[in-house]
CSV table of C-alpha atoms and ligand atoms in Angstrom, one decimal:
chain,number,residue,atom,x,y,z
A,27,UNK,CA,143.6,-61.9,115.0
A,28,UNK,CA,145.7,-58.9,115.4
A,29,UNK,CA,144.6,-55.9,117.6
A,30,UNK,CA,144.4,-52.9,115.3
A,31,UNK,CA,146.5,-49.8,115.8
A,32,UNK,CA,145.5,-46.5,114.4
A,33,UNK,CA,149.2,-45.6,113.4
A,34,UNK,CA,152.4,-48.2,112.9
A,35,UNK,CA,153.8,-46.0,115.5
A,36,UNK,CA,151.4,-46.0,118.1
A,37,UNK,CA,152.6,-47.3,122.5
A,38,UNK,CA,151.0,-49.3,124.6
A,39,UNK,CA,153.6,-48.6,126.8
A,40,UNK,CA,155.1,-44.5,126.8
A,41,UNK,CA,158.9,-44.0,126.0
A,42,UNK,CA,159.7,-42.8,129.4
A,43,UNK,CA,158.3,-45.6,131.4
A,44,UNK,CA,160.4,-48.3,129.4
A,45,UNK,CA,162.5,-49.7,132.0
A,46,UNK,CA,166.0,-52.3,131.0
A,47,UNK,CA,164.8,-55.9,131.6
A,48,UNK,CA,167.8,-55.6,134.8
A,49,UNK,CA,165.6,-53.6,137.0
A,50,UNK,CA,163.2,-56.9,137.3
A,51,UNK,CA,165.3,-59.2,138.7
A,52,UNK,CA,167.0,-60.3,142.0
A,53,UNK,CA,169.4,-58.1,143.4
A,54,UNK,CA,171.6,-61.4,143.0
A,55,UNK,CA,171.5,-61.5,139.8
A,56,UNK,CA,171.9,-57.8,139.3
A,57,UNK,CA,175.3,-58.2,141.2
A,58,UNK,CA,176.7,-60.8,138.8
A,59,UNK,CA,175.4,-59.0,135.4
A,60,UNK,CA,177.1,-55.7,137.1
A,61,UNK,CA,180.6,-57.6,137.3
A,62,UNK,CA,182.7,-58.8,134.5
A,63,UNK,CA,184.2,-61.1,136.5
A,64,UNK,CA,181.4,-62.5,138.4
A,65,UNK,CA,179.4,-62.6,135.6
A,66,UNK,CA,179.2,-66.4,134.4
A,67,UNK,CA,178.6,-65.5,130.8
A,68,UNK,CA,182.0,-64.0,130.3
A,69,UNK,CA,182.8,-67.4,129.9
A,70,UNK,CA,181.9,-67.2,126.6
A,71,UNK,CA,182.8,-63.7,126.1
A,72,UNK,CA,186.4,-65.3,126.5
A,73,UNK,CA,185.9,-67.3,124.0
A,74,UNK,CA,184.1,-64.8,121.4
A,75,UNK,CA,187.4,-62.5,122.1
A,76,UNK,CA,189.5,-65.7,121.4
A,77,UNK,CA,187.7,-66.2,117.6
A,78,UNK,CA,187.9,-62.4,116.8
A,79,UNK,CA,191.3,-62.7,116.6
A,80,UNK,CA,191.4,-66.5,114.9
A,81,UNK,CA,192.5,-67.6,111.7
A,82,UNK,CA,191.5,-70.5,110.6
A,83,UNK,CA,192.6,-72.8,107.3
A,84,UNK,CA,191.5,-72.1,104.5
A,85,UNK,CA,190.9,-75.4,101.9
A,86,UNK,CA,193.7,-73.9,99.6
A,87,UNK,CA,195.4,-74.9,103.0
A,88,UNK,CA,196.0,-70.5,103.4
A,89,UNK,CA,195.3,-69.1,106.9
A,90,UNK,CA,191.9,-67.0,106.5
A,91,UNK,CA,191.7,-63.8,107.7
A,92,UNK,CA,190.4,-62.6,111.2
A,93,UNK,CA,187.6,-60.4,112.7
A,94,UNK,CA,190.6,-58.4,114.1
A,95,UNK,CA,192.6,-58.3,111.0
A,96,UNK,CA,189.7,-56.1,109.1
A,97,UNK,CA,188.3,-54.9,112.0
A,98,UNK,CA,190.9,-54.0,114.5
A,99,UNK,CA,190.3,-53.8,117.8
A,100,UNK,CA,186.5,-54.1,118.7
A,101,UNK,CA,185.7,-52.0,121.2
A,102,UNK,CA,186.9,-49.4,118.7
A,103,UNK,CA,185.0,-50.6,115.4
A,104,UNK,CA,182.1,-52.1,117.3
A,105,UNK,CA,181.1,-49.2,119.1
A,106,UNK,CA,177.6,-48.6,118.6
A,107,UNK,CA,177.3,-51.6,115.8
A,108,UNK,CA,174.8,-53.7,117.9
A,109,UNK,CA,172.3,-50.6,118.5
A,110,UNK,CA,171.3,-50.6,115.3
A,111,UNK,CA,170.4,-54.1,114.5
A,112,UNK,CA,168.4,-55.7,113.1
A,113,UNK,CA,169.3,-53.9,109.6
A,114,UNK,CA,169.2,-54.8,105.9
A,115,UNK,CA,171.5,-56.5,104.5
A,116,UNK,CA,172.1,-53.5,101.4
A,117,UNK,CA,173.9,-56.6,99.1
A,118,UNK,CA,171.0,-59.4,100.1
A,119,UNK,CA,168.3,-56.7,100.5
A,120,UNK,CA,167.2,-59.1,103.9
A,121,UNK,CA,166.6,-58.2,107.0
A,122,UNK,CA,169.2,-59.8,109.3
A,123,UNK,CA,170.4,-59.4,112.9
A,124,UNK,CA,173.6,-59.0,114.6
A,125,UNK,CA,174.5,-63.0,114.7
A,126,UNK,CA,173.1,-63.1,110.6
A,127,UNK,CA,175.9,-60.4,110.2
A,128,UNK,CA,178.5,-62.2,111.8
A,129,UNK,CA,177.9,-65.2,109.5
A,130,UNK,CA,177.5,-63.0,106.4
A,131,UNK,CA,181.3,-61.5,107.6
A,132,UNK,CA,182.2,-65.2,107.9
A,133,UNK,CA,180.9,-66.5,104.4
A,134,UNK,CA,181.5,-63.4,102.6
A,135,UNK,CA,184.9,-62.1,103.9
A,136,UNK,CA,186.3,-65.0,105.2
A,137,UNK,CA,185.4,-67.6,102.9
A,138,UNK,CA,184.7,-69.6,106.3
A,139,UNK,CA,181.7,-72.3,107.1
A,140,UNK,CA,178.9,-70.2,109.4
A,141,UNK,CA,179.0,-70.4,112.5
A,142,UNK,CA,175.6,-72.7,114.0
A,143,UNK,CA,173.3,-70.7,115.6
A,144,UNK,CA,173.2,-71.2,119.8
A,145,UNK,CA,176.9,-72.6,119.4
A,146,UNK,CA,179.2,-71.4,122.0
A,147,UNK,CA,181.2,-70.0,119.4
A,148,UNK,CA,178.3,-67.6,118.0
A,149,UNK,CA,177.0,-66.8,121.7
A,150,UNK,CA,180.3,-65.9,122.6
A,151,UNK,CA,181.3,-63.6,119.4
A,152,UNK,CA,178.2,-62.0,119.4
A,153,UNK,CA,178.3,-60.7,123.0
A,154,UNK,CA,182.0,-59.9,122.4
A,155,UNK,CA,180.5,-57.5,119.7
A,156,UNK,CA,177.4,-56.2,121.6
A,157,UNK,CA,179.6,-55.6,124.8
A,158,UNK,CA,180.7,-52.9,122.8
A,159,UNK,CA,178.0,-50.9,122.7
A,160,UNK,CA,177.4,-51.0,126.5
A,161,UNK,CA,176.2,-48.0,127.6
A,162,UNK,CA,174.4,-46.8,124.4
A,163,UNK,CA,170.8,-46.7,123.8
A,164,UNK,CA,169.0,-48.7,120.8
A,165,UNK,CA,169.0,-47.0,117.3
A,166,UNK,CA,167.0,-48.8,115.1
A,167,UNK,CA,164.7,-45.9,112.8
A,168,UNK,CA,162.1,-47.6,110.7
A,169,UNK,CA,161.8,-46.0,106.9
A,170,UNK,CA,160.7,-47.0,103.5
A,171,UNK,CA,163.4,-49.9,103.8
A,172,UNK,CA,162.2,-52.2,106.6
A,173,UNK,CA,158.9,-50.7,107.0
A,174,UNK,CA,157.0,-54.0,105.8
A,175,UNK,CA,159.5,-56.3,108.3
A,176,UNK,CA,158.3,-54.0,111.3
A,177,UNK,CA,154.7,-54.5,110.2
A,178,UNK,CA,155.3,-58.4,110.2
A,179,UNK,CA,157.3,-57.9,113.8
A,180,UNK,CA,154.3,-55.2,114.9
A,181,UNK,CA,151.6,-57.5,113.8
A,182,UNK,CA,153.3,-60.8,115.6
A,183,UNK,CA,153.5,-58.6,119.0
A,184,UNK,CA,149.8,-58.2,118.8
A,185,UNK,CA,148.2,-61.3,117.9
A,186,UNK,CA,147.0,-64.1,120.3
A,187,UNK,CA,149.0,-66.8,120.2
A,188,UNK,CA,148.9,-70.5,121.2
A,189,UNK,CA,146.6,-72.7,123.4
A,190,UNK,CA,146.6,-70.1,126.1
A,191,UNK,CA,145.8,-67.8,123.5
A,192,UNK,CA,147.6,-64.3,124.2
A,193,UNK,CA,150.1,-61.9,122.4
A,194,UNK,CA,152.9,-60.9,123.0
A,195,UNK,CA,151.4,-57.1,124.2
A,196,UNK,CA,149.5,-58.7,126.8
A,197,UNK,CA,152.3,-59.7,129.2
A,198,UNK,CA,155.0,-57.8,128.9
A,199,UNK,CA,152.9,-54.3,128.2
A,200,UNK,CA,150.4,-54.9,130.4
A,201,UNK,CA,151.0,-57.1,133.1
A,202,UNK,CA,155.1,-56.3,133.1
A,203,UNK,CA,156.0,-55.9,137.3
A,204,UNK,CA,152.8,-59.0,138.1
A,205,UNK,CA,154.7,-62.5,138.9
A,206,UNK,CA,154.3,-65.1,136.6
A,207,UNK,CA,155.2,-68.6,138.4
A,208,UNK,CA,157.9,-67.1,140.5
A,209,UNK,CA,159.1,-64.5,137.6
A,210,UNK,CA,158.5,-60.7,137.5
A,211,UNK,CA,157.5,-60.5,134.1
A,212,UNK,CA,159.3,-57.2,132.8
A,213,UNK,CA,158.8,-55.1,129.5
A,214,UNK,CA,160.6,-57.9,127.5
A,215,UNK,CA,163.4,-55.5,126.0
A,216,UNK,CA,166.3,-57.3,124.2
A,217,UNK,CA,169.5,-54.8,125.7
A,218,UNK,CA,170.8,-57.2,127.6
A,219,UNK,CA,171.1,-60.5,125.2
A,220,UNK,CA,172.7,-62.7,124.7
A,221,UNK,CA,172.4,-63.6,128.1
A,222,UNK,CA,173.3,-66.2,130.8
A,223,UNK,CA,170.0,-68.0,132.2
A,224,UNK,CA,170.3,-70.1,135.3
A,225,UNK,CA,167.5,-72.2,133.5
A,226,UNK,CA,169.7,-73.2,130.8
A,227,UNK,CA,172.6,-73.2,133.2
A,228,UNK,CA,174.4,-71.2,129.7
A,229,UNK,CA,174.2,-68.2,127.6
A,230,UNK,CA,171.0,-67.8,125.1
A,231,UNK,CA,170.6,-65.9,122.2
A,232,UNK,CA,167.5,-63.5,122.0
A,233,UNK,CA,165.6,-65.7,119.7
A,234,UNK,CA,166.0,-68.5,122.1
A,235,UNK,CA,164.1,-66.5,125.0
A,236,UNK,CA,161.6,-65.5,122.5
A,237,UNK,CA,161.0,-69.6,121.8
A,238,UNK,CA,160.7,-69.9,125.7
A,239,UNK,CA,157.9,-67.1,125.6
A,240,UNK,CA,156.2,-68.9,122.7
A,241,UNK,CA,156.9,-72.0,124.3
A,242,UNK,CA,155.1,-70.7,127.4
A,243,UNK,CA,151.7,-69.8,125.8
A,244,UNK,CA,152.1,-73.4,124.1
A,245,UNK,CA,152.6,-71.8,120.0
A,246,UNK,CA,154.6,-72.6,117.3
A,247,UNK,CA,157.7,-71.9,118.0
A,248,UNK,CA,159.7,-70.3,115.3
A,249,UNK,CA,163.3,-71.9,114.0
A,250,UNK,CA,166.3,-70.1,115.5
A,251,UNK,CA,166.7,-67.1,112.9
A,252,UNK,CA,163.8,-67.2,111.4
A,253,UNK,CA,162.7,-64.0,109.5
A,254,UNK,CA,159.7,-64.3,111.9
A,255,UNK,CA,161.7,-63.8,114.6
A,256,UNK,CA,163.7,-61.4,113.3
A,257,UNK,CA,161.0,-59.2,112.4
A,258,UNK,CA,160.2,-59.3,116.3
A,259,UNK,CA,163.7,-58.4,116.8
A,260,UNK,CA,163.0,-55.1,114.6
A,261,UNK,CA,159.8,-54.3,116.1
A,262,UNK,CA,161.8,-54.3,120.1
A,263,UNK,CA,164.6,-52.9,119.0
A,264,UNK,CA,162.6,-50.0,117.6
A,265,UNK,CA,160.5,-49.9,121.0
A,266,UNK,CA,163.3,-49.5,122.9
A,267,UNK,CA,165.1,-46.6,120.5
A,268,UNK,CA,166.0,-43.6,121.7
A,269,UNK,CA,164.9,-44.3,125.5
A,270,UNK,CA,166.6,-44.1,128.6
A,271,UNK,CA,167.3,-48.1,128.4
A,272,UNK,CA,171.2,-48.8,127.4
A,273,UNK,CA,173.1,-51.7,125.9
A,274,UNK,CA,173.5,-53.8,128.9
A,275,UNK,CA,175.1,-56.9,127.2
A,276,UNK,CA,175.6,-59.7,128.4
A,277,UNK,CA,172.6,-59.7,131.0
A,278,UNK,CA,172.4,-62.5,133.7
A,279,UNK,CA,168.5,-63.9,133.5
A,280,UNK,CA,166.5,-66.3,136.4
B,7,LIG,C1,152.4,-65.4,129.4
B,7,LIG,C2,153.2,-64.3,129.5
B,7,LIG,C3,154.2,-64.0,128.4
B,7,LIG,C4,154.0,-63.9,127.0
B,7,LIG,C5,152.6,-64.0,126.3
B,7,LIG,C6,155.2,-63.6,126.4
B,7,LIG,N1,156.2,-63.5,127.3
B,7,LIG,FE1,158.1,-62.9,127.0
B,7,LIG,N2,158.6,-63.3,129.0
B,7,LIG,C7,157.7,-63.8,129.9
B,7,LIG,C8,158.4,-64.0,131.2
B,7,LIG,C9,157.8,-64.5,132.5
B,7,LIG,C10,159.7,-63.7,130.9
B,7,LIG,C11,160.9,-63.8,131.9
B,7,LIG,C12,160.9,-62.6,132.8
B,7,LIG,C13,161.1,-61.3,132.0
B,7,LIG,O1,162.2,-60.9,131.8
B,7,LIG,O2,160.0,-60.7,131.6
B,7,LIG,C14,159.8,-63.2,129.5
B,7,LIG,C15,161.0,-62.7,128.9
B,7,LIG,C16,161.0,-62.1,127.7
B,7,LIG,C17,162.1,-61.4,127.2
B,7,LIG,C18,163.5,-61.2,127.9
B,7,LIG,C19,163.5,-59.9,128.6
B,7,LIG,C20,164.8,-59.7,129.5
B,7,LIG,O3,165.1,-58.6,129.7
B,7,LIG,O4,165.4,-60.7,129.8
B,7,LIG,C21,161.7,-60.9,125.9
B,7,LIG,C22,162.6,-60.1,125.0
B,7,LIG,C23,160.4,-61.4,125.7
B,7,LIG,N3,160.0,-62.1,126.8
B,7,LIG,C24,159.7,-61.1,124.6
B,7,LIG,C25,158.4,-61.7,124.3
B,7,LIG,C26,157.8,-61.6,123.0
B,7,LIG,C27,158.3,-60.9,121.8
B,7,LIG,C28,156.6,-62.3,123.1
B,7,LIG,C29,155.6,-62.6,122.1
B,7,LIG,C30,156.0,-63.5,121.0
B,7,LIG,C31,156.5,-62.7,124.5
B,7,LIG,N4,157.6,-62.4,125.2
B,7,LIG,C32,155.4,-63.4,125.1
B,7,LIG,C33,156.3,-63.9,129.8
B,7,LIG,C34,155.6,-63.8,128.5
B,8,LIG,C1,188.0,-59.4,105.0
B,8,LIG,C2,187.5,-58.4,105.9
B,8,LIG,C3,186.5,-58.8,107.0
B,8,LIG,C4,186.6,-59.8,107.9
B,8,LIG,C5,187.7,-60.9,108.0
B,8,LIG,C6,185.5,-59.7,108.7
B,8,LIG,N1,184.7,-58.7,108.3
B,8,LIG,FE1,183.1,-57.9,109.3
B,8,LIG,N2,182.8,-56.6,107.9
B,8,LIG,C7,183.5,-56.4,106.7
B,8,LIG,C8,182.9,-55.5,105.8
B,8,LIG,C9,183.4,-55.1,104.4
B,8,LIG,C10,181.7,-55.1,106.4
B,8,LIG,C11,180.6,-54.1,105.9
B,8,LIG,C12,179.4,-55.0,105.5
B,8,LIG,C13,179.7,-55.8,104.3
B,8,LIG,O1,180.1,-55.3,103.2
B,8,LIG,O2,179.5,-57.1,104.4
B,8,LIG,C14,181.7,-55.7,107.7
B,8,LIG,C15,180.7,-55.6,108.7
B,8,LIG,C16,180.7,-56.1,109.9
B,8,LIG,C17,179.7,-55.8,111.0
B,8,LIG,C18,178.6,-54.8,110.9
B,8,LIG,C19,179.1,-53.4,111.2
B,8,LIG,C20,178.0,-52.4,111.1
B,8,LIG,O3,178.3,-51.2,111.3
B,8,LIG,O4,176.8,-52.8,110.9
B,8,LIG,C21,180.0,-56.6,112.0
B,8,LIG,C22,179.3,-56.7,113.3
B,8,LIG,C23,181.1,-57.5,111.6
B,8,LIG,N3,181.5,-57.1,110.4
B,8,LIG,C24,181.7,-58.4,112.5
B,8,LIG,C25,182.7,-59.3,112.0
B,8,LIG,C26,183.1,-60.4,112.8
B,8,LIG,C27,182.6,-60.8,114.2
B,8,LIG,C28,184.1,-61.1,112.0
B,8,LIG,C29,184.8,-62.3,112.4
B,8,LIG,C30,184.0,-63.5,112.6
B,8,LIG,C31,184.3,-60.3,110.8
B,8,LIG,N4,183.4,-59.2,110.8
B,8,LIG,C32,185.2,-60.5,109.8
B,8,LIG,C33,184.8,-57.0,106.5
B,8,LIG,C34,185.3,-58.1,107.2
């Protein structure tokens, strides 16, 4: 059961005191996220430049067009673009996020197969595009269009979950800065995915960290762009809006 809020709007946590999810790990880790070149998930990065600017064949056997050839040059266009994700899609009316854009782009205006989800290819495009908005804080206003996808995101944040049988609220709003089996649970803000994680020894995409956490208190753990977990997404993205956390993509997580 859901804890009940008097208002859709109400914080556990105050604006001011949300801190990036950075500030809670190792100084060693915060050294490679702070250098592009030490940073081992520029590795994909490299490789999501390398597709922005790919054609591939088409089955008429014509070469299809590229991110870059409608876009231009990305750090340009895609300023900004990630901060106010997830959105609705105004042709689909759904709610998707920044990787369900990227394969609308590739069905819709490049006639092109999407790109599978957690494939080196989508990691690395999708940082390539949220590296763009480093710097820039989270813009995601809730209105009479994805009102009843925050609910469902809201409602998911507050309701026990699994055998261990806790939400979502109770760990990272109030226990974030305890340890948890050698971790410093933090405020579990999404600004720095995708992400490298030493656990995975590669890059993850947000909904795969939020599988770990569900994983963790032992629930069902919702497919890989689910509109479960997307509604989540909405419901962070909005917590973190308009505060003093940034864009930080990609992070580097324990
Ligand atoms: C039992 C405690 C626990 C619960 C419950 C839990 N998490 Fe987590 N979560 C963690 C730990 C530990 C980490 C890794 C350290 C960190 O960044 O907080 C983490 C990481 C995260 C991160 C990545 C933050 C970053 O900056 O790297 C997000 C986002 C997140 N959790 C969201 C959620 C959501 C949404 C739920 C509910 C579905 C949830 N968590 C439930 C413990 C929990
Ligand atoms: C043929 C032109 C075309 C190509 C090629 C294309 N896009 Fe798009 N893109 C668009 C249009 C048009 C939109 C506006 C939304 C819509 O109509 O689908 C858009 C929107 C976007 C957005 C959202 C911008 C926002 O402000 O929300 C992103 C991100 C994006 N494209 C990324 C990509 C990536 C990455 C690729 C390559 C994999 C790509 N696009 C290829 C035409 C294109």
């Amino acid at each position: 059961m859901a804890m009940s809020y008097a208002n859709d709007f109400e914080r556990v946590v105050p604006k001011e005191a949300l801190r990036s999810g950075a500030t809670f790990v190792s100084e060693d880790l915060r050294t490679l996220q702070k250098s592009d070149d030490l940073n081992p998930a520029f590795l994909w990065v490299i490789q999501g430049e390398a597709l922005w600017k790919k054609t591939e064949a088409l089955p008429s056997g014509v070469p299809s067009e590229s991110c870059a050839s409608c876009h231009g040059q990305s750090n340009l266009s895609m300023r900004g673009v990630s901060t106010h994700y997830p959105q609705i899609d105004k042709i689909s009316g759904e709610l998707i996020n920044l990787e369900g854009r990227i394969n609308l782009c590739r069905t819709r205006h490049q006639h092109l197969p999407p790109l599978v989800l957690e494939s080196d290819e989508m990691l690395g495009i999708t940082a390539y595009v949220a590296m763009a908005s480093r710097g820039l804080p989270m813009n995601v206003q809730i209105d009479s269009t994805n009102l009843e996808y925050f609910r469902k995101g809201r409602n998911l944040y507050y309701t026990r979950m699994g055998q261990i049988n806790l939400a979502c609220t109770h760990c990272h709003e109030q226990n974030w800065g305890r340890k948890l089996q050698g971790e410093t649970i933090s405020q579990g803000h999404i600004n720095d995915f995708p992400a490298y994680r030493l656990e995975w020894q590669r890059m993850g995409s947000l909904h795969r960290r939020l599988r770990a956490c569900l994983s963790g208190v032992r629930a069902y753990m919702f497919p890989l762009g689910s509109s479960e977990l997307t509604d989540l997404e909405l419901f962070l993205a909005w917590r973190s809006t308009d505060s003093k956390i940034t864009v930080e993509s990609p992070g580097v997580r324990r």
